[in-house]
C-alpha positions as a printed Julia matrix, in Angstrom:
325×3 Matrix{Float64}:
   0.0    0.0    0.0
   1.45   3.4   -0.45
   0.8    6.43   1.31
   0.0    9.65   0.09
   2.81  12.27   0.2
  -0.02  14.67   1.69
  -1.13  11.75   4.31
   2.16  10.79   5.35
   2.76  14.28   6.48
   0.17  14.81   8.7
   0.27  11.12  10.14
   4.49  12.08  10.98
   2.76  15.56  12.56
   0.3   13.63  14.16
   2.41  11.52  15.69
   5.11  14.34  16.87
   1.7   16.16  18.17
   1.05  13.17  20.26
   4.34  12.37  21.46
   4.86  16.6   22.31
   1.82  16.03  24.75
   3.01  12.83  26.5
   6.46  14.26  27.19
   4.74  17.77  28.62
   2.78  15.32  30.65
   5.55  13.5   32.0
   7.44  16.8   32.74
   4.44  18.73  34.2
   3.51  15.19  36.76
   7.36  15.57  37.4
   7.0   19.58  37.91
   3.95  18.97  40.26
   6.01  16.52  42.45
   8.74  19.2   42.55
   6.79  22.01  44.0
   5.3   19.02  46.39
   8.91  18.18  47.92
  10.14  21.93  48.26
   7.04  22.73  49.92
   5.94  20.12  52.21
   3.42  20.49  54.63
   4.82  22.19  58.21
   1.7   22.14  60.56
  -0.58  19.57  61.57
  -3.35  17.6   59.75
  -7.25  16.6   61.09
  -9.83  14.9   59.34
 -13.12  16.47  59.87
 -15.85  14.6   57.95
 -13.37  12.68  55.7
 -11.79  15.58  54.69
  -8.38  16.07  55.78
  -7.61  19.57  57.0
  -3.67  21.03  57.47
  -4.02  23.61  60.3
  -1.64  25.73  62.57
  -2.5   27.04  66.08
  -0.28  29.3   67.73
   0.35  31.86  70.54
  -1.01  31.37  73.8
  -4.05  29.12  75.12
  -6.69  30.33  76.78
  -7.7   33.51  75.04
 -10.71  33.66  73.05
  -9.44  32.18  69.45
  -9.16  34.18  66.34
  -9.62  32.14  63.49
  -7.41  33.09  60.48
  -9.21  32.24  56.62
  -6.49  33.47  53.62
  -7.9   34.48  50.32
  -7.88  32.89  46.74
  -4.84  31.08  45.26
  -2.9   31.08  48.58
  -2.5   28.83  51.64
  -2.0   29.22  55.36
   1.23  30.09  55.3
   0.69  34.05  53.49
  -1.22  35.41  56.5
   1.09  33.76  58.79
   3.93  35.49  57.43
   2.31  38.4   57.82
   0.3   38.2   60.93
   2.17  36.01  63.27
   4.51  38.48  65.3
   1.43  40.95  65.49
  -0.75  38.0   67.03
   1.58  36.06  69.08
  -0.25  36.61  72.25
  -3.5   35.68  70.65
  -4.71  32.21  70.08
  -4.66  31.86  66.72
  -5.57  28.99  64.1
  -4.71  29.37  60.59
  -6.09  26.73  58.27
  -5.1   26.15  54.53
  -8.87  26.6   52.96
 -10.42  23.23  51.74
  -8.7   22.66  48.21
  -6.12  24.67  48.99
  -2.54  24.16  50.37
  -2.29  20.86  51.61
  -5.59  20.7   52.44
  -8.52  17.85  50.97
 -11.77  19.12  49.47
 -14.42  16.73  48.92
 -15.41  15.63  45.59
 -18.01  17.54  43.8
 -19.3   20.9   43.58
 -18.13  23.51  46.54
 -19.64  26.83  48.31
 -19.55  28.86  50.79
 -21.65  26.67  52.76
 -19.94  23.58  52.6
 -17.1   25.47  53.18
 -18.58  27.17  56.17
 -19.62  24.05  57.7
 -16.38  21.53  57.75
 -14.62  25.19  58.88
 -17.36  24.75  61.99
 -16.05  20.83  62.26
 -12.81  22.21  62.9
 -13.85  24.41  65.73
 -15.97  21.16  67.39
 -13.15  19.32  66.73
 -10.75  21.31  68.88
 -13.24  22.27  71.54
 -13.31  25.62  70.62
 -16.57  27.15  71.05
 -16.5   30.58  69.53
 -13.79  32.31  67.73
 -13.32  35.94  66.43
 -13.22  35.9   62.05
 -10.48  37.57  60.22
 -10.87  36.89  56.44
  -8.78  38.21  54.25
 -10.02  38.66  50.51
 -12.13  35.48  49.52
 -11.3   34.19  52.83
 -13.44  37.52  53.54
 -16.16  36.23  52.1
 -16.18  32.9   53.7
 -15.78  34.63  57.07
 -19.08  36.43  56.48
 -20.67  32.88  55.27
 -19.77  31.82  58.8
 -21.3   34.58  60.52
 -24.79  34.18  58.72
 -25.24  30.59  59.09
 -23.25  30.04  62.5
 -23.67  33.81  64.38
 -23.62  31.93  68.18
 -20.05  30.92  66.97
 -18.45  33.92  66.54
 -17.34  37.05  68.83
 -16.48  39.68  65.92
 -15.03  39.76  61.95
 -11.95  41.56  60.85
 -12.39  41.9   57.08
  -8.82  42.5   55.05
  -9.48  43.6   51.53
 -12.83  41.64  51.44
 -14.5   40.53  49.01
 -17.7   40.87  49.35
 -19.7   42.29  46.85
 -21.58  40.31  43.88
 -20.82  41.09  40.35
 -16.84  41.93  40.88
 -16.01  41.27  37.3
 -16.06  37.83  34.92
 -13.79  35.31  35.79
 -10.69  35.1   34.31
 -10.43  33.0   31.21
  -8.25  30.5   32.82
 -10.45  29.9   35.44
 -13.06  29.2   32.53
 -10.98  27.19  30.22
  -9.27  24.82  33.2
 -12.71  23.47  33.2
 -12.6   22.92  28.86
 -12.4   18.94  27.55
  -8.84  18.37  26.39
  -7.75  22.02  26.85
  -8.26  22.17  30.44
  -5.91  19.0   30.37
  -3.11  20.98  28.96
  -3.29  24.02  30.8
  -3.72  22.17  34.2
  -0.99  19.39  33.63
   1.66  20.92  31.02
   0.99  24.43  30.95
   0.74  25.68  34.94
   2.87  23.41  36.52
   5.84  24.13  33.83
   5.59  27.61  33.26
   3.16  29.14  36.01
   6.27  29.74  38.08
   6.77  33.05  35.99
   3.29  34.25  36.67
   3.58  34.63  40.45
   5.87  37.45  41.1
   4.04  39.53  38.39
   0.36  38.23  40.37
   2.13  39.13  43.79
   3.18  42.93  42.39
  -0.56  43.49  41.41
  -1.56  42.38  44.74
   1.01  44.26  46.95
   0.41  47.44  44.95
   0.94  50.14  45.5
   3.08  49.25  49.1
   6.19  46.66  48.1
   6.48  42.79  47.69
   8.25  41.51  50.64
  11.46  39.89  50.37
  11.86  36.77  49.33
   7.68  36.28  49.31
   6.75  33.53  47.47
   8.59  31.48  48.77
   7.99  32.02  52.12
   4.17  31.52  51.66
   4.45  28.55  49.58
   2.95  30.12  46.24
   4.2   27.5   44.22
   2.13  25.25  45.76
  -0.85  26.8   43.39
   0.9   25.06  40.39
  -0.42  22.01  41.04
  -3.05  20.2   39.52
  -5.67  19.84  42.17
  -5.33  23.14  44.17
  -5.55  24.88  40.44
  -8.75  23.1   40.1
 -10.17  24.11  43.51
  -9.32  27.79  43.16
  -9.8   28.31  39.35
 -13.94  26.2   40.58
 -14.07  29.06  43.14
 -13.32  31.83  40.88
 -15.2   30.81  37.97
 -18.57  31.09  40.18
 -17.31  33.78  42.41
 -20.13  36.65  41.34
 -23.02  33.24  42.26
 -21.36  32.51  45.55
 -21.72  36.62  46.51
 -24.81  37.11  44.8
 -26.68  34.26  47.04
 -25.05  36.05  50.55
 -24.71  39.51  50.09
 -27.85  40.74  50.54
 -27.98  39.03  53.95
 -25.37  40.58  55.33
 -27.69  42.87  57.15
 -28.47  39.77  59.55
 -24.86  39.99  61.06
 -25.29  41.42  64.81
 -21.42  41.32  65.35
 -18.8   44.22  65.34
 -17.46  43.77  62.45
 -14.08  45.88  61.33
 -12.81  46.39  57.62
  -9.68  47.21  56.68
  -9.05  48.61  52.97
  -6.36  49.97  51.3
  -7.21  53.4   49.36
  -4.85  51.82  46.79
  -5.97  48.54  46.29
  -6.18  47.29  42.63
  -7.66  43.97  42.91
 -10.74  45.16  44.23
 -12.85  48.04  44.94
 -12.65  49.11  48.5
 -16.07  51.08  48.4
 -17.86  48.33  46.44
 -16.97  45.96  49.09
 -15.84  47.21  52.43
 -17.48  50.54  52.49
 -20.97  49.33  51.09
 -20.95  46.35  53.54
 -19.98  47.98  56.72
 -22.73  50.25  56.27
 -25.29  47.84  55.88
 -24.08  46.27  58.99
 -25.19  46.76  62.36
 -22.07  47.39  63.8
 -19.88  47.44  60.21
 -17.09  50.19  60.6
 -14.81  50.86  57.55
 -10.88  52.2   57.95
  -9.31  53.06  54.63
  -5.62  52.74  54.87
  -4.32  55.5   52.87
  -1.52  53.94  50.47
  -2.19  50.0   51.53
  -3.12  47.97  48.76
  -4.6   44.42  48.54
  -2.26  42.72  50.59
  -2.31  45.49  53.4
  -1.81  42.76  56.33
   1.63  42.67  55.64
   2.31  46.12  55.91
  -0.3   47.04  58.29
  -0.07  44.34  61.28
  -0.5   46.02  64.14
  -3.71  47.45  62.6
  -5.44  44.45  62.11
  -3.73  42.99  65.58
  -5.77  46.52  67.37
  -9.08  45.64  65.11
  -9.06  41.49  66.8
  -8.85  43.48  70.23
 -11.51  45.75  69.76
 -13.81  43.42  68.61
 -13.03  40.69  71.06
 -13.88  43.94  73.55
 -16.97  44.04  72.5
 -18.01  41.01  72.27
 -16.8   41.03  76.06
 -18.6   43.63  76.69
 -22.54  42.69  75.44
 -21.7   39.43  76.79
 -21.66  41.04  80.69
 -24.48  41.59  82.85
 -25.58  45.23  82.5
């Protein structure tokens, strides 16, 4: 039999197509398993429900715990590096977000809710009955989720760059696509894992800005760590449905009782402090706003001791309806 000229070529392309794809898959899986061993897990790990959760606690027992939620595409370890000095005569738990860091997230679809919920499992599971919120950015949002559907657990909310609002903007299209047959394949397995690395210093600048990147950043908050496969996933399914998730809560967040602080930068780029800070707070019984003149979207590492001051005053409070008039 003899092949077309014509034929033959695209058969030999074919086949150089096909073998271009197995090879990026074999270098992505071995990428993925990179990023794994220089950025192991460093705190401890509780299932809750089947689903395994990595947490930290630190700074000194006994005092009413503040529960620490990061935002999108990060893990426990970026509010710890910022927070930790600030709070280290609190009680604090920080928790990589299920899906995120080196914590599971069940199978399926995901919200707020659910998310709310196995965050509540937590608390039952380390006998803590009631814990001040601080939420920074989506971790914001989740925050607030715990507040509406679990207000008796909860002494106050320090919102960091929240967001809050529905309607923020359309996805990005790589949230979108991730989900695409066959393309979604390549971007999550070839694509991320071997060249996502350059993205994150460019993503950190936009968040930071106007105020500085820290030195030596990602890596110290394990942003690599969003390079592989299945925390991509998790945060590009958040993102994707972030304006539904905000659109179904926001216009409860009237029902919140607590003090509640924000903290926005006037500079912030990511998101719109008004929209989502300033409009909140003052549809909040006791929502107060302070705009941090030159703070951007990652304020809390610039602005500690601010946020440290907000967890008090809250906490106060909370003390304070709590006593006997």
């Amino acid at each position: 039999m003899v092949i077309e000229t014509p034929l033959l070529f695209a058969l030999i392309a074919a086949g150089l197509l096909a073998l271009a794809f197995l090879l990026g898959l074999a270098f992505g899986h071995r990428a993925q398993n990179r990023i794994a061993k220089d950025h192991p897990p460093e705190a401890e790990f509780i299932t809750i429900d089947g689903t395994r959760l990595h947490y930290r606690r630190t700074g000194r027992p006994g005092k009413q715990a503040v529960l620490v939620l990061h935002g999108a595409t990060t893990n426990l370890e970026e509010p710890y590096a910022a927070l930790n000095n600030a709070l280290a005569d609190e009680d604090v738990i920080w928790v990589d977000r299920p899906g995120l860091g080196w914590s599971e997230r069940p199978e399926g679809d995901w919200s707020p809710q659910q998310e709310a919920e196995l965050l509540i499992g937590l608390l039952d599971a380390l006998e803590v009955e009631q814990v001040v919120l601080v939420g920074h950015s989506w971790g914001g949002a989740i925050a607030m989720r715990i507040a509406l559907d679990h207000p008796e657990r909860v002494a106050g909310l320090v919102l960091i760059a929240a967001a809050l609002g529905a309607w923020i903007g359309e996805a990005a299209w790589f949230n979108k696509v991730t989900f695409w047959p066959l393309l979604g394949t390549l971007i999550t397995r070839i694509i991320v894992p071997l060249t996502g690395g350059k993205q994150l210093e460019s993503g950190a600048a936009n968040a930071f800005h106007p105020e500085p990147v820290p030195e030596d950043y990602s890596r110290r908050v394990k942003m690599p760590l969003l390079l592989r496969r299945d925390i991509w996933l998790a945060n590009a399914s958040d993102m994707r449905q972030v304006n539904h998730h905000l659109e179904a809560q926001e216009p409860r967040y009237h029902e919140i009782e607590h003090r509640a602080i924000f903290l926005a930068g006037k500079g912030d780029t990511v998101l719109w402090s008004h929209r989502h800070s300033g409009v909140t707070a003052s549809r909040m019984r006791q929502g107060e706003v302070r705009y941090l003149k030159g703070a951007g979207h990652n304020l809390h590492h610039h602005w500690p001791e601010d946020i440290a001051q907000a967890i008090r005053e809250v906490r106060e409070s909370a003390e304070k309806s709590a006593s006997p008039s």
